[in-house]
Amino acid sequence: MATSDRNPAIEVRDLVTHYGNTEILHGVNVTVYEGEIMIIMGGSGSGKSTLLRYLLGLSIPTSGNISILGKDITKLDAMEMQELRKNMGVAFQGGALLSSMTVGENVQLPLFEHTRLDRKTMQIMARMKLEVVNLGGFEDLMPAQLSGGMIKRAAVARAIVMDPKLMFFDEPSAGLDPVVAAELDELILRLRDAMQMTIVVVTHELQSAFKIADRITVLDRGNILMSGTVEEVRASGNERIQSLLNRRPSTEELAADEYLERLTRI
Ligand code: ADP
């Protein structure tokens, strides 16, 4: 379906944000339509994680509007934001499963937090979601018994246990070997196709971006260079986009180091 026939799930208008006195996003506009996978791409320090923070309502912007599922989150109070968050699943880097709980209990956590379902129902729901991520039958294992890729998939199962309409992924393939990263790409596609989710993925992995994107938004130094389909981005005459796609090694190697350094700092 053409994006023009769809409703927007996310609309960001003229978003300006600061860290201290430094302006980071300089008036960003992005629309993500229902049922599409939007990739937020850009070099290190371009503002991808910052944009994600604001989409998740974790910080208040200096100016601009962010509409999520029809609600302007810059104007919601804490209770309204909490309600909206039930429709927003997030898979952060690292997965962050609680090591003292089984995989199944980890997946049930949002149900404990947000619902009053009985224990048995929660177990069944968790099991169903573990099946979606190809971890059926693993619910009684402890996180330490899982591989890195399995932990990521279990974290996705936890993020979708409430059937969110929107799913956010932050660098899903970071630290994974190519085969495991490809499995995660397949899973993201499955969430869109089988569960009709709208999905935003922040990544600097070009291969993965091109494989799963319906559209790509390219950020550069706090500005959006373009939003378009894979073909449109590839065909862009913009020099900075082409340089990003061709990965000029001198700048990108440095960027990757910086990125790793930041990851390990968190
Ligand atoms: P990306 O995710 O694309 O690597 P970020 O959104 O993390 O980029 O960073 C965008 C800019 O904001 C960078 O210049 C970075 O140094 C700066 N920045 C990020 N986080 C903070 C912070 N907590 N405090 C101050 N500056 C920050």
PDB file of C-alpha atoms and ligand atoms in Angstrom:
ATOM      1  CA  MET A   1       0.000   0.000   0.000  1.00  0.00           C
ATOM      2  CA  ALA A   2       1.337   3.456  -0.811  1.00  0.00           C
ATOM      3  CA  THR A   3       2.212   5.465   2.262  1.00  0.00           C
ATOM      4  CA  SER A   4      -0.098   8.265   1.094  1.00  0.00           C
ATOM      5  CA  ASP A   5      -3.086   5.917   1.635  1.00  0.00           C
ATOM      6  CA  ARG A   6      -2.155   5.349   5.253  1.00  0.00           C
ATOM      7  CA  ASN A   7      -2.637   7.224   8.487  1.00  0.00           C
ATOM      8  CA  PRO A   8       0.410   8.624  10.199  1.00  0.00           C
ATOM      9  CA  ALA A   9       1.340   6.743  13.376  1.00  0.00           C
ATOM     10  CA  ILE A  10       4.041   9.288  14.252  1.00  0.00           C
ATOM     11  CA  GLU A  11       4.312  12.898  13.165  1.00  0.00           C
ATOM     12  CA  VAL A  12       7.268  15.001  14.242  1.00  0.00           C
ATOM     13  CA  ARG A  13       6.989  18.687  13.388  1.00  0.00           C
ATOM     14  CA  ASP A  14       9.766  21.276  13.674  1.00  0.00           C
ATOM     15  CA  LEU A  15      11.415  19.450  16.569  1.00  0.00           C
ATOM     16  CA  VAL A  16      14.157  21.469  18.223  1.00  0.00           C
ATOM     17  CA  THR A  17      16.053  19.976  21.172  1.00  0.00           C
ATOM     18  CA  HIS A  18      18.980  20.989  23.342  1.00  0.00           C
ATOM     19  CA  TYR A  19      21.470  19.348  25.645  1.00  0.00           C
ATOM     20  CA  GLY A  20      22.328  22.241  27.934  1.00  0.00           C
ATOM     21  CA  ASN A  21      22.966  25.218  25.689  1.00  0.00           C
ATOM     22  CA  THR A  22      23.777  23.131  22.638  1.00  0.00           C
ATOM     23  CA  GLU A  23      21.061  22.734  20.049  1.00  0.00           C
ATOM     24  CA  ILE A  24      21.097  19.111  18.850  1.00  0.00           C
ATOM     25  CA  LEU A  25      18.044  18.693  16.603  1.00  0.00           C
ATOM     26  CA  HIS A  26      17.487  21.783  14.469  1.00  0.00           C
ATOM     27  CA  GLY A  27      13.819  21.579  13.439  1.00  0.00           C
ATOM     28  CA  VAL A  28      13.256  17.967  12.485  1.00  0.00           C
ATOM     29  CA  ASN A  29      10.202  16.792  10.518  1.00  0.00           C
ATOM     30  CA  VAL A  30       9.382  13.097  10.139  1.00  0.00           C
ATOM     31  CA  THR A  31       6.199  11.166   9.439  1.00  0.00           C
ATOM     32  CA  VAL A  32       5.963   7.429  10.056  1.00  0.00           C
ATOM     33  CA  TYR A  33       2.886   5.782   8.566  1.00  0.00           C
ATOM     34  CA  GLU A  34       0.942   2.930  10.125  1.00  0.00           C
ATOM     35  CA  GLY A  35       2.360  -0.461   9.290  1.00  0.00           C
ATOM     36  CA  GLU A  36       5.677   0.709   7.884  1.00  0.00           C
ATOM     37  CA  ILE A  37       9.238   0.116   8.969  1.00  0.00           C
ATOM     38  CA  MET A  38      11.027   3.442   9.200  1.00  0.00           C
ATOM     39  CA  ILE A  39      14.777   3.344   9.588  1.00  0.00           C
ATOM     40  CA  ILE A  40      16.493   6.297  11.235  1.00  0.00           C
ATOM     41  CA  MET A  41      19.965   6.310   9.756  1.00  0.00           C
ATOM     42  CA  GLY A  42      22.975   8.582  10.133  1.00  0.00           C
ATOM     43  CA  GLY A  43      26.575   8.696  11.238  1.00  0.00           C
ATOM     44  CA  SER A  44      27.639   8.692  14.851  1.00  0.00           C
ATOM     45  CA  GLY A  45      26.571  11.879  16.623  1.00  0.00           C
ATOM     46  CA  SER A  46      24.001  12.785  13.954  1.00  0.00           C
ATOM     47  CA  GLY A  47      21.162  12.775  16.500  1.00  0.00           C
ATOM     48  CA  LYS A  48      19.544   9.349  16.032  1.00  0.00           C
ATOM     49  CA  SER A  49      19.428   8.401  19.721  1.00  0.00           C
ATOM     50  CA  THR A  50      18.333  11.905  20.610  1.00  0.00           C
ATOM     51  CA  LEU A  51      15.404  11.681  18.200  1.00  0.00           C
ATOM     52  CA  LEU A  52      14.500   8.280  19.665  1.00  0.00           C
ATOM     53  CA  ARG A  53      14.543   9.706  23.211  1.00  0.00           C
ATOM     54  CA  TYR A  54      12.034  12.360  22.199  1.00  0.00           C
ATOM     55  CA  LEU A  55       9.822   9.915  20.282  1.00  0.00           C
ATOM     56  CA  LEU A  56       9.622   7.835  23.452  1.00  0.00           C
ATOM     57  CA  GLY A  57       8.645  10.907  25.453  1.00  0.00           C
ATOM     58  CA  LEU A  58      11.698  10.640  27.707  1.00  0.00           C
ATOM     59  CA  SER A  59      12.569  14.325  27.354  1.00  0.00           C
ATOM     60  CA  ILE A  60      10.618  17.519  26.686  1.00  0.00           C
ATOM     61  CA  PRO A  61      11.662  19.310  23.489  1.00  0.00           C
ATOM     62  CA  THR A  62      12.611  22.973  23.309  1.00  0.00           C
ATOM     63  CA  SER A  63       9.962  23.459  20.623  1.00  0.00           C
ATOM     64  CA  GLY A  64       7.962  21.533  18.068  1.00  0.00           C
ATOM     65  CA  ASN A  65       5.352  18.794  18.240  1.00  0.00           C
ATOM     66  CA  ILE A  66       5.491  15.020  18.378  1.00  0.00           C
ATOM     67  CA  SER A  67       2.243  13.257  17.652  1.00  0.00           C
ATOM     68  CA  ILE A  68       2.152   9.544  18.501  1.00  0.00           C
ATOM     69  CA  LEU A  69      -1.000   7.615  17.579  1.00  0.00           C
ATOM     70  CA  GLY A  70      -2.861  10.908  17.342  1.00  0.00           C
ATOM     71  CA  LYS A  71      -1.688  12.324  20.679  1.00  0.00           C
ATOM     72  CA  ASP A  72       0.768  15.222  20.975  1.00  0.00           C
ATOM     73  CA  ILE A  73       3.137  13.787  23.553  1.00  0.00           C
ATOM     74  CA  THR A  74       4.676  17.186  24.260  1.00  0.00           C
ATOM     75  CA  LYS A  75       1.350  18.073  25.905  1.00  0.00           C
ATOM     76  CA  LEU A  76       0.540  14.870  27.800  1.00  0.00           C
ATOM     77  CA  ASP A  77       0.764  14.590  31.587  1.00  0.00           C
ATOM     78  CA  ALA A  78       2.603  11.666  33.183  1.00  0.00           C
ATOM     79  CA  MET A  79      -0.522   9.498  33.504  1.00  0.00           C
ATOM     80  CA  GLU A  80      -1.532  10.040  29.882  1.00  0.00           C
ATOM     81  CA  MET A  81       2.013   9.298  28.748  1.00  0.00           C
ATOM     82  CA  GLN A  82       2.042   6.095  30.779  1.00  0.00           C
ATOM     83  CA  GLU A  83      -1.230   5.047  29.123  1.00  0.00           C
ATOM     84  CA  LEU A  84       0.159   5.765  25.666  1.00  0.00           C
ATOM     85  CA  ARG A  85       3.352   3.827  26.452  1.00  0.00           C
ATOM     86  CA  LYS A  86       1.283   0.631  26.666  1.00  0.00           C
ATOM     87  CA  ASN A  87       1.086   0.956  22.891  1.00  0.00           C
ATOM     88  CA  MET A  88       4.821   1.496  22.511  1.00  0.00           C
ATOM     89  CA  GLY A  89       7.261  -1.411  22.725  1.00  0.00           C
ATOM     90  CA  VAL A  90      10.976  -0.704  22.987  1.00  0.00           C
ATOM     91  CA  ALA A  91      13.911  -3.023  22.386  1.00  0.00           C
ATOM     92  CA  PHE A  92      17.075  -1.350  23.620  1.00  0.00           C
ATOM     93  CA  GLN A  93      20.612  -2.440  22.927  1.00  0.00           C
ATOM     94  CA  GLY A  94      21.808  -5.203  25.197  1.00  0.00           C
ATOM     95  CA  GLY A  95      18.344  -6.610  25.805  1.00  0.00           C
ATOM     96  CA  ALA A  96      18.491  -5.997  29.548  1.00  0.00           C
ATOM     97  CA  LEU A  97      16.728  -9.116  30.811  1.00  0.00           C
ATOM     98  CA  LEU A  98      16.713  -9.487  34.579  1.00  0.00           C
ATOM     99  CA  SER A  99      19.219 -12.208  35.374  1.00  0.00           C
ATOM    100  CA  SER A 100      17.389 -13.476  38.475  1.00  0.00           C
ATOM    101  CA  MET A 101      14.192 -14.321  36.604  1.00  0.00           C
ATOM    102  CA  THR A 102      13.445 -16.992  34.033  1.00  0.00           C
ATOM    103  CA  VAL A 103      12.976 -15.992  30.408  1.00  0.00           C
ATOM    104  CA  GLY A 104       9.214 -16.496  30.771  1.00  0.00           C
ATOM    105  CA  GLU A 105       9.025 -14.312  33.891  1.00  0.00           C
ATOM    106  CA  ASN A 106      11.023 -11.616  32.125  1.00  0.00           C
ATOM    107  CA  VAL A 107       8.556 -11.616  29.240  1.00  0.00           C
ATOM    108  CA  GLN A 108       5.631 -11.401  31.690  1.00  0.00           C
ATOM    109  CA  LEU A 109       7.030  -8.302  33.445  1.00  0.00           C
ATOM    110  CA  PRO A 110       5.004  -5.687  31.491  1.00  0.00           C
ATOM    111  CA  LEU A 111       1.845  -7.715  32.161  1.00  0.00           C
ATOM    112  CA  PHE A 112       2.576  -7.627  35.903  1.00  0.00           C
ATOM    113  CA  GLU A 113       3.147  -3.924  35.682  1.00  0.00           C
ATOM    114  CA  HIS A 114       0.204  -2.901  33.524  1.00  0.00           C
ATOM    115  CA  THR A 115      -2.533  -5.536  33.893  1.00  0.00           C
ATOM    116  CA  ARG A 116      -4.394  -7.557  36.499  1.00  0.00           C
ATOM    117  CA  LEU A 117      -4.460 -10.747  34.472  1.00  0.00           C
ATOM    118  CA  ASP A 118      -4.166 -13.996  36.386  1.00  0.00           C
ATOM    119  CA  ARG A 119      -0.867 -15.834  36.485  1.00  0.00           C
ATOM    120  CA  LYS A 120      -1.893 -18.587  34.083  1.00  0.00           C
ATOM    121  CA  THR A 121      -3.043 -16.118  31.414  1.00  0.00           C
ATOM    122  CA  MET A 122       0.232 -14.207  31.736  1.00  0.00           C
ATOM    123  CA  GLN A 123       2.191 -17.418  31.294  1.00  0.00           C
ATOM    124  CA  ILE A 124       0.224 -18.296  28.172  1.00  0.00           C
ATOM    125  CA  MET A 125       0.670 -14.804  26.705  1.00  0.00           C
ATOM    126  CA  ALA A 126       4.408 -14.913  27.380  1.00  0.00           C
ATOM    127  CA  ARG A 127       4.666 -18.341  25.795  1.00  0.00           C
ATOM    128  CA  MET A 128       2.836 -17.120  22.674  1.00  0.00           C
ATOM    129  CA  LYS A 129       5.182 -14.173  22.306  1.00  0.00           C
ATOM    130  CA  LEU A 130       8.228 -16.393  22.806  1.00  0.00           C
ATOM    131  CA  GLU A 131       6.917 -18.471  19.918  1.00  0.00           C
ATOM    132  CA  VAL A 132       6.667 -15.354  17.739  1.00  0.00           C
ATOM    133  CA  VAL A 133      10.390 -14.746  18.306  1.00  0.00           C
ATOM    134  CA  ASN A 134      11.269 -18.423  17.747  1.00  0.00           C
ATOM    135  CA  LEU A 135      11.958 -19.131  21.417  1.00  0.00           C
ATOM    136  CA  GLY A 136       9.022 -21.440  22.031  1.00  0.00           C
ATOM    137  CA  GLY A 137       9.849 -23.839  24.880  1.00  0.00           C
ATOM    138  CA  PHE A 138      12.612 -21.671  26.352  1.00  0.00           C
ATOM    139  CA  GLU A 139      10.509 -19.990  29.036  1.00  0.00           C
ATOM    140  CA  ASP A 140      11.975 -21.888  31.982  1.00  0.00           C
ATOM    141  CA  LEU A 141      15.604 -21.125  31.147  1.00  0.00           C
ATOM    142  CA  MET A 142      17.561 -18.371  32.868  1.00  0.00           C
ATOM    143  CA  PRO A 143      18.937 -15.515  30.710  1.00  0.00           C
ATOM    144  CA  ALA A 144      22.504 -16.685  31.380  1.00  0.00           C
ATOM    145  CA  GLN A 145      21.678 -19.896  29.506  1.00  0.00           C
ATOM    146  CA  LEU A 146      20.804 -17.996  26.306  1.00  0.00           C
ATOM    147  CA  SER A 147      23.071 -16.786  23.509  1.00  0.00           C
ATOM    148  CA  GLY A 148      23.340 -13.064  22.709  1.00  0.00           C
ATOM    149  CA  GLY A 149      20.907 -13.354  19.808  1.00  0.00           C
ATOM    150  CA  MET A 150      18.396 -15.303  21.914  1.00  0.00           C
ATOM    151  CA  ILE A 151      18.555 -12.658  24.649  1.00  0.00           C
ATOM    152  CA  LYS A 152      17.753  -9.982  22.090  1.00  0.00           C
ATOM    153  CA  ARG A 153      14.822 -12.005  20.790  1.00  0.00           C
ATOM    154  CA  ALA A 154      13.545 -12.621  24.331  1.00  0.00           C
ATOM    155  CA  ALA A 155      13.743  -8.868  24.955  1.00  0.00           C
ATOM    156  CA  VAL A 156      11.649  -8.372  21.818  1.00  0.00           C
ATOM    157  CA  ALA A 157       9.113 -10.913  23.138  1.00  0.00           C
ATOM    158  CA  ARG A 158       8.888  -8.865  26.343  1.00  0.00           C
ATOM    159  CA  ALA A 159       8.490  -5.634  24.358  1.00  0.00           C
ATOM    160  CA  ILE A 160       5.568  -7.059  22.337  1.00  0.00           C
ATOM    161  CA  VAL A 161       3.794  -8.915  25.134  1.00  0.00           C
ATOM    162  CA  MET A 162       1.238  -6.095  25.461  1.00  0.00           C
ATOM    163  CA  ASP A 163       0.647  -6.118  21.676  1.00  0.00           C
ATOM    164  CA  PRO A 164       1.905  -2.561  21.121  1.00  0.00           C
ATOM    165  CA  LYS A 165       0.946  -0.772  17.931  1.00  0.00           C
ATOM    166  CA  LEU A 166       4.394   0.799  17.739  1.00  0.00           C
ATOM    167  CA  MET A 167       7.744  -0.837  18.197  1.00  0.00           C
ATOM    168  CA  PHE A 168      11.088   0.950  18.549  1.00  0.00           C
ATOM    169  CA  PHE A 169      14.447  -0.734  18.059  1.00  0.00           C
ATOM    170  CA  ASP A 170      17.709   0.921  19.063  1.00  0.00           C
ATOM    171  CA  GLU A 171      20.635  -0.507  17.060  1.00  0.00           C
ATOM    172  CA  PRO A 172      19.146  -4.024  17.020  1.00  0.00           C
ATOM    173  CA  SER A 173      22.150  -5.675  15.390  1.00  0.00           C
ATOM    174  CA  ALA A 174      24.861  -4.041  17.507  1.00  0.00           C
ATOM    175  CA  GLY A 175      27.295  -6.693  18.741  1.00  0.00           C
ATOM    176  CA  LEU A 176      25.651  -9.567  16.856  1.00  0.00           C
ATOM    177  CA  ASP A 177      27.348 -11.712  14.245  1.00  0.00           C
ATOM    178  CA  PRO A 178      25.895 -11.363  10.727  1.00  0.00           C
ATOM    179  CA  VAL A 179      23.800 -14.553  10.816  1.00  0.00           C
ATOM    180  CA  VAL A 180      22.184 -13.659  14.135  1.00  0.00           C
ATOM    181  CA  ALA A 181      21.698 -10.061  12.989  1.00  0.00           C
ATOM    182  CA  ALA A 182      19.937 -11.365   9.864  1.00  0.00           C
ATOM    183  CA  GLU A 183      17.590 -13.426  12.057  1.00  0.00           C
ATOM    184  CA  LEU A 184      16.693 -10.297  13.948  1.00  0.00           C
ATOM    185  CA  ASP A 185      15.974  -8.507  10.666  1.00  0.00           C
ATOM    186  CA  GLU A 186      13.614 -11.353   9.739  1.00  0.00           C
ATOM    187  CA  LEU A 187      11.900 -10.989  13.092  1.00  0.00           C
ATOM    188  CA  ILE A 188      11.381  -7.252  12.582  1.00  0.00           C
ATOM    189  CA  LEU A 189       9.810  -7.948   9.177  1.00  0.00           C
ATOM    190  CA  ARG A 190       7.583 -10.589  10.773  1.00  0.00           C
ATOM    191  CA  LEU A 191       6.351  -8.123  13.392  1.00  0.00           C
ATOM    192  CA  ARG A 192       5.299  -5.760  10.628  1.00  0.00           C
ATOM    193  CA  ASP A 193       3.691  -8.415   8.448  1.00  0.00           C
ATOM    194  CA  ALA A 194       2.115 -10.770  10.981  1.00  0.00           C
ATOM    195  CA  MET A 195       1.284  -8.260  13.715  1.00  0.00           C
ATOM    196  CA  GLN A 196       0.772  -5.112  11.587  1.00  0.00           C
ATOM    197  CA  MET A 197       3.094  -3.123  13.809  1.00  0.00           C
ATOM    198  CA  THR A 198       4.536   0.238  12.929  1.00  0.00           C
ATOM    199  CA  ILE A 199       8.261  -0.019  13.530  1.00  0.00           C
ATOM    200  CA  VAL A 200      11.016   2.553  13.988  1.00  0.00           C
ATOM    201  CA  VAL A 201      14.576   1.256  13.879  1.00  0.00           C
ATOM    202  CA  VAL A 202      17.603   3.368  14.744  1.00  0.00           C
ATOM    203  CA  THR A 203      20.633   1.864  13.081  1.00  0.00           C
ATOM    204  CA  HIS A 204      23.894   2.624  11.384  1.00  0.00           C
ATOM    205  CA  GLU A 205      23.969  -0.833   9.741  1.00  0.00           C
ATOM    206  CA  LEU A 206      23.382  -0.121   6.082  1.00  0.00           C
ATOM    207  CA  GLN A 207      22.857  -3.708   5.006  1.00  0.00           C
ATOM    208  CA  SER A 208      20.164  -4.292   7.586  1.00  0.00           C
ATOM    209  CA  ALA A 209      18.558  -0.908   6.853  1.00  0.00           C
ATOM    210  CA  PHE A 210      18.290  -1.639   3.145  1.00  0.00           C
ATOM    211  CA  LYS A 211      16.884  -5.094   3.785  1.00  0.00           C
ATOM    212  CA  ILE A 212      14.042  -4.180   6.104  1.00  0.00           C
ATOM    213  CA  ALA A 213      13.200  -0.518   5.443  1.00  0.00           C
ATOM    214  CA  ASP A 214       9.986   0.632   3.883  1.00  0.00           C
ATOM    215  CA  ARG A 215      11.436   4.098   4.181  1.00  0.00           C
ATOM    216  CA  ILE A 216      14.616   5.606   5.540  1.00  0.00           C
ATOM    217  CA  THR A 217      15.127   8.934   7.271  1.00  0.00           C
ATOM    218  CA  VAL A 218      18.692  10.185   7.008  1.00  0.00           C
ATOM    219  CA  LEU A 219      19.902  12.393   9.850  1.00  0.00           C
ATOM    220  CA  ASP A 220      23.022  14.486   9.601  1.00  0.00           C
ATOM    221  CA  ARG A 221      24.270  16.838  12.322  1.00  0.00           C
ATOM    222  CA  GLY A 222      20.772  17.284  13.745  1.00  0.00           C
ATOM    223  CA  ASN A 223      19.081  17.870  10.396  1.00  0.00           C
ATOM    224  CA  ILE A 224      17.081  15.524   8.225  1.00  0.00           C
ATOM    225  CA  LEU A 225      18.663  15.221   4.834  1.00  0.00           C
ATOM    226  CA  MET A 226      15.807  13.177   3.412  1.00  0.00           C
ATOM    227  CA  SER A 227      13.077  10.624   4.106  1.00  0.00           C
ATOM    228  CA  GLY A 228      12.427   8.201   1.296  1.00  0.00           C
ATOM    229  CA  THR A 229      12.333   4.634   0.077  1.00  0.00           C
ATOM    230  CA  VAL A 230      15.516   2.603  -0.195  1.00  0.00           C
ATOM    231  CA  GLU A 231      15.599   3.349  -3.929  1.00  0.00           C
ATOM    232  CA  GLU A 232      15.115   7.065  -3.373  1.00  0.00           C
ATOM    233  CA  VAL A 233      17.876   7.197  -0.760  1.00  0.00           C
ATOM    234  CA  ARG A 234      20.258   5.212  -2.958  1.00  0.00           C
ATOM    235  CA  ALA A 235      19.499   7.469  -5.925  1.00  0.00           C
ATOM    236  CA  SER A 236      19.937  10.682  -3.927  1.00  0.00           C
ATOM    237  CA  GLY A 237      22.370  13.183  -5.373  1.00  0.00           C
ATOM    238  CA  ASN A 238      23.112  14.552  -1.901  1.00  0.00           C
ATOM    239  CA  GLU A 239      26.822  14.312  -1.271  1.00  0.00           C
ATOM    240  CA  ARG A 240      26.532  13.651   2.460  1.00  0.00           C
ATOM    241  CA  ILE A 241      24.030  10.858   1.878  1.00  0.00           C
ATOM    242  CA  GLN A 242      26.299   9.282  -0.711  1.00  0.00           C
ATOM    243  CA  SER A 243      29.250   9.602   1.641  1.00  0.00           C
ATOM    244  CA  LEU A 244      27.242   7.845   4.351  1.00  0.00           C
ATOM    245  CA  LEU A 245      26.231   5.075   1.945  1.00  0.00           C
ATOM    246  CA  ASN A 246      29.780   4.649   0.705  1.00  0.00           C
ATOM    247  CA  ARG A 247      31.231   4.792   4.186  1.00  0.00           C
ATOM    248  CA  ARG A 248      34.308   6.935   3.747  1.00  0.00           C
ATOM    249  CA  PRO A 249      36.618   4.914   6.019  1.00  0.00           C
ATOM    250  CA  SER A 250      38.577   7.804   7.528  1.00  0.00           C
ATOM    251  CA  THR A 251      35.516   9.286   9.211  1.00  0.00           C
ATOM    252  CA  GLU A 252      33.517   6.104   9.743  1.00  0.00           C
ATOM    253  CA  GLU A 253      36.224   4.174  11.576  1.00  0.00           C
ATOM    254  CA  LEU A 254      36.523   6.976  14.019  1.00  0.00           C
ATOM    255  CA  ALA A 255      32.761   7.119  14.331  1.00  0.00           C
ATOM    256  CA  ALA A 256      32.547   3.385  15.073  1.00  0.00           C
ATOM    257  CA  ASP A 257      35.151   3.702  17.835  1.00  0.00           C
ATOM    258  CA  GLU A 258      33.317   6.618  19.311  1.00  0.00           C
ATOM    259  CA  TYR A 259      30.134   4.637  19.139  1.00  0.00           C
ATOM    260  CA  LEU A 260      31.615   1.623  20.940  1.00  0.00           C
ATOM    261  CA  GLU A 261      33.102   3.884  23.550  1.00  0.00           C
ATOM    262  CA  ARG A 262      29.679   5.405  24.178  1.00  0.00           C
ATOM    263  CA  LEU A 263      28.020   2.007  24.330  1.00  0.00           C
ATOM    264  CA  THR A 264      30.390   0.724  26.970  1.00  0.00           C
ATOM    265  CA  ARG A 265      30.086   3.931  28.958  1.00  0.00           C
ATOM    266  CA  ILE A 266      26.310   3.539  29.440  1.00  0.00           C
TER     267      ILE A 266
HETATM  268  P1  ADP B   1      23.690   9.320  17.373  1.00  0.00           P
HETATM  269  O1  ADP B   1      22.691   8.488  18.098  1.00  0.00           O
HETATM  270  O2  ADP B   1      23.309   9.590  15.956  1.00  0.00           O
HETATM  271  O3  ADP B   1      25.069   8.778  17.463  1.00  0.00           O
HETATM  272  P2  ADP B   1      23.208  11.235  19.478  1.00  0.00           P
HETATM  273  O4  ADP B   1      21.762  11.551  19.407  1.00  0.00           O
HETATM  274  O5  ADP B   1      23.653  10.311  20.538  1.00  0.00           O
HETATM  275  O6  ADP B   1      23.730  10.763  18.043  1.00  0.00           O
HETATM  276  O7  ADP B   1      24.043  12.584  19.661  1.00  0.00           O
HETATM  277  C1  ADP B   1      23.774  13.769  18.951  1.00  0.00           C
HETATM  278  C2  ADP B   1      24.641  14.875  19.513  1.00  0.00           C
HETATM  279  O8  ADP B   1      24.246  15.126  20.859  1.00  0.00           O
HETATM  280  C3  ADP B   1      26.122  14.539  19.582  1.00  0.00           C
HETATM  281  O9  ADP B   1      26.839  15.689  19.268  1.00  0.00           O
HETATM  282  C4  ADP B   1      26.333  14.132  21.019  1.00  0.00           C
HETATM  283  O10 ADP B   1      27.649  14.432  21.415  1.00  0.00           O
HETATM  284  C5  ADP B   1      25.333  14.993  21.750  1.00  0.00           C
HETATM  285  N1  ADP B   1      24.828  14.320  22.974  1.00  0.00           N
HETATM  286  C6  ADP B   1      24.246  13.118  23.045  1.00  0.00           C
HETATM  287  N2  ADP B   1      23.873  12.828  24.307  1.00  0.00           N
HETATM  288  C7  ADP B   1      24.233  13.886  25.070  1.00  0.00           C
HETATM  289  C8  ADP B   1      24.128  14.213  26.459  1.00  0.00           C
HETATM  290  N3  ADP B   1      23.544  13.371  27.329  1.00  0.00           N
HETATM  291  N4  ADP B   1      24.619  15.399  26.864  1.00  0.00           N
HETATM  292  C9  ADP B   1      25.199  16.263  25.992  1.00  0.00           C
HETATM  293  N5  ADP B   1      25.328  16.036  24.670  1.00  0.00           N
HETATM  294  C10 ADP B   1      24.851  14.856  24.197  1.00  0.00           C
END
